Coordinates of C-alpha atoms and ligand atoms in Angstrom, one line a residue:
X877 CA 102.4 117.6 182.5
X878 CA 101.0 121.1 182.3
X879 CA 101.7 123.9 184.6
X880 CA 98.8 125.1 186.8
X881 CA 97.9 128.3 188.5
X882 CA 98.2 128.0 192.2
X883 CA 95.5 129.3 194.4
X884 CA 96.4 132.5 196.5
X885 CA 97.6 131.6 200.0
X886 CA 95.1 134.1 201.4
X887 CA 91.6 135.7 200.8
X888 CA 91.5 138.3 197.9
X889 CA 90.8 141.0 200.3
X890 CA 93.3 139.8 203.1
X891 CA 96.0 142.4 202.2
X892 CA 93.8 145.4 202.2
X893 CA 94.3 148.2 202.7
X894 CA 97.8 147.9 201.1
X895 CA 97.0 145.5 198.3
X896 CA 93.3 145.6 197.3
X897 CA 91.1 142.7 196.3
X898 CA 90.8 144.5 192.9
X899 CA 94.6 144.4 192.4
X900 CA 94.7 140.7 193.3
X901 CA 91.8 140.0 191.0
X902 CA 93.8 141.3 188.1
X903 CA 97.4 140.4 189.2
X904 CA 96.6 136.7 190.0
X905 CA 93.4 136.2 188.0
X906 CA 94.4 137.8 184.8
X907 CA 98.3 138.4 184.9
X908 CA 99.6 135.3 186.7
X909 CA 97.0 133.1 184.9
X910 CA 98.0 134.5 181.5
X911 CA 101.6 133.5 182.1
X912 CA 100.4 130.0 182.9
X913 CA 98.2 129.7 179.8
X914 CA 100.8 131.1 177.6
X915 CA 103.6 128.8 178.9
X916 CA 101.3 125.7 178.4
X917 CA 100.6 126.7 174.9
X918 CA 104.3 127.2 174.2
X919 CA 105.5 123.9 175.6
X920 CA 102.6 121.8 174.4
X921 CA 104.0 118.9 172.4
X922 CA 107.7 119.8 173.1
X923 CA 110.2 117.9 175.2
X924 CA 109.7 120.7 177.9
X925 CA 106.3 119.6 178.4
X926 CA 107.6 116.7 180.5
X927 CA 109.7 118.8 182.7
X928 CA 108.8 120.7 186.0
X929 CA 108.6 124.5 186.2
X930 CA 112.1 124.9 187.7
X931 CA 113.8 122.7 185.1
X932 CA 111.9 124.6 182.3
X933 CA 113.5 127.9 183.7
X934 CA 117.0 126.5 184.0
X935 CA 116.9 124.9 180.7
X936 CA 115.7 127.9 178.8
X937 CA 117.5 130.6 180.7
X938 CA 120.0 132.7 178.4
X939 CA 118.6 130.9 175.2
X940 CA 117.4 133.6 172.9
X941 CA 115.4 131.1 170.8
X942 CA 113.5 130.1 174.0
X943 CA 112.8 133.6 175.3
X944 CA 109.1 133.2 175.2
X945 CA 109.2 130.0 177.1
X946 CA 111.6 131.4 179.6
X947 CA 109.6 134.7 180.2
X948 CA 106.4 133.0 180.9
X949 CA 107.9 130.2 183.0
X950 CA 109.9 132.7 185.1
X951 CA 106.8 134.8 185.6
X952 CA 104.7 131.8 186.7
X953 CA 107.5 130.9 189.3
X954 CA 108.1 134.5 190.5
X955 CA 104.5 135.2 191.0
X956 CA 103.7 131.9 192.9
X957 CA 106.8 132.8 195.1
X958 CA 105.6 136.4 195.6
X959 CA 102.2 135.4 197.0
X960 CA 103.9 133.3 199.6
X961 CA 106.0 136.2 200.7
X962 CA 103.0 138.2 202.0
X963 CA 100.5 137.5 204.7
X964 CA 97.7 139.7 206.4
X965 CA 99.4 141.3 209.5
X966 CA 102.9 140.6 208.2
X967 CA 105.8 143.0 208.2
X968 CA 107.8 143.8 211.3
X969 CA 111.3 142.1 211.9
X970 CA 112.2 138.4 211.7
X971 CA 113.8 136.5 214.6
X972 CA 116.1 133.4 214.9
X973 CA 118.5 132.3 212.5
X974 CA 117.3 134.6 209.7
X975 CA 117.7 137.7 211.9
X976 CA 121.3 136.5 212.6
X977 CA 121.9 136.1 209.0
X978 CA 120.5 139.5 208.1
X979 CA 122.6 141.1 210.8
X980 CA 125.8 139.2 209.7
X981 CA 125.2 140.1 206.1
X982 CA 123.9 143.8 206.1
X983 CA 124.9 144.9 209.6
X984 CA 121.6 145.6 211.0
X985 CA 117.8 144.9 210.0
X986 CA 117.5 148.6 209.2
X987 CA 120.3 148.5 206.8
X988 CA 118.8 145.4 205.0
X989 CA 115.5 147.2 204.7
X990 CA 117.1 150.3 203.3
X991 CA 119.1 148.2 200.7
X992 CA 116.0 146.2 199.7
X993 CA 113.8 149.1 199.3
X994 CA 116.6 151.0 197.2
X995 CA 116.8 148.1 194.9
X996 CA 113.1 147.8 194.5
X997 CA 112.7 151.5 194.0
X998 CA 115.5 151.8 191.5
X999 CA 114.6 148.7 189.2
X1000 CA 114.0 150.8 186.2
X1001 CA 110.8 149.8 184.5
X1002 CA 109.3 146.4 185.2
X1003 CA 111.0 143.9 187.3
X1004 CA 111.7 142.4 190.9
X1005 CA 113.7 142.8 193.9
X1006 CA 115.1 139.9 195.9
X1007 CA 116.7 138.9 199.0
X1008 CA 118.8 135.9 198.1
X1009 CA 121.2 133.3 199.6
X1010 CA 124.6 133.7 198.0
X1011 CA 126.7 130.9 199.4
X1012 CA 127.0 131.6 203.2
X1013 CA 125.8 135.2 202.8
X1014 CA 122.6 137.0 202.2
X1015 CA 122.4 139.6 199.5
X1016 CA 120.1 141.9 197.5
X1017 CA 119.5 141.4 193.8
X1018 CA 117.2 143.1 191.4
X1019 CA 116.1 141.6 188.0
X1020 CA 114.4 143.0 185.0
X1021 CA 111.1 141.8 183.5
X1022 CA 110.7 138.1 184.1
X1023 CA 114.4 137.4 185.2
X1024 CA 114.8 135.3 188.3
X1025 CA 117.6 134.4 190.7
X1026 CA 116.8 130.7 189.8
X1027 CA 118.3 131.4 186.4
X1028 CA 121.5 132.6 188.0
X1029 CA 122.0 129.8 190.3
X1030 CA 120.9 131.8 193.4
X1031 CA 118.5 130.9 196.0
X1032 CA 115.5 133.3 196.5
X1033 CA 114.4 134.0 200.1
X1034 CA 112.0 137.0 199.6
X1035 CA 110.8 139.0 196.7
X1036 CA 108.6 142.1 195.9
X1037 CA 107.0 142.5 192.4
X1038 CA 107.8 146.2 191.2
X1039 CA 106.0 145.6 187.7
X1040 CA 103.2 148.7 187.7
X1041 CA 100.4 146.0 187.6
X1042 CA 101.4 145.0 191.2
X1043 CA 100.7 148.5 192.7
X1044 CA 99.2 150.9 190.3
X1045 CA 95.6 150.6 191.3
X1046 CA 96.4 151.1 195.0
X1047 CA 99.4 153.5 194.8
X1048 CA 99.4 155.0 191.2
X1049 CA 103.0 156.1 190.6
X1050 CA 104.0 156.0 194.2
X1051 CA 106.3 152.8 194.0
X1052 CA 108.3 153.8 197.2
X1053 CA 105.0 153.9 199.4
X1054 CA 104.1 150.4 198.1
X1055 CA 107.6 149.1 198.9
X1056 CA 107.4 150.6 202.4
X1057 CA 104.0 149.2 203.1
X1058 CA 105.1 145.8 201.8
X1059 CA 108.0 145.7 204.2
X1060 CA 106.2 147.1 207.3
X1061 CA 102.8 145.4 206.9
X1062 CA 103.0 142.4 204.5
X1063 CA 106.2 140.4 204.6
X1064 CA 105.7 136.8 205.7
X1065 CA 109.0 136.4 207.6
X1066 CA 108.2 132.6 208.5
X1067 CA 108.1 132.0 204.8
X1068 CA 111.2 133.7 204.2
X1069 CA 113.0 131.8 207.0
X1070 CA 111.6 128.5 205.7
X1071 CA 113.6 129.2 202.4
X1072 CA 117.0 129.4 204.2
Ligands
LIG1854 MN1 103.2 140.8 188.6

């Protein structure tokens, strides 16, 4: 069973002007695709070839001898999840049970937003910021490089990719502006709520 590259859940130009079609052409068509290709090469003919993506990640997490497999598998999963976290005309505030959980966990939506943006801005070098379910509460997590909440027994609800390849063509070094626009204009709160 080989891992496949999922289609983007929107047209390549759907997230403009925040994320350009050019960025998605490279980010999905080259970067995400390369993680899929590399992973399939690494697991071909091994026992992991019969596992699904989530099991591959869990089975190789923390095993230095499997770092290549873990990094590529986690990056495949992280990107597939990240695309679903965005939509044209997204952003704003969630409602319902998710809004209640955010208020209970962070005090207010504004406080959540500030903490999420801070985690994304302060992740040194490449990585990801996450909203996760941690038992009954929601919390913010940041991970370096390919690392992912799944490898730590946590459930991801929302993520933002803060590798430079995610924003450099559109924002150059202005990572905080990319984060602000992601929160204000792109987050697909229905998808986030569906992960609860
Ligand atoms: Mn990326």
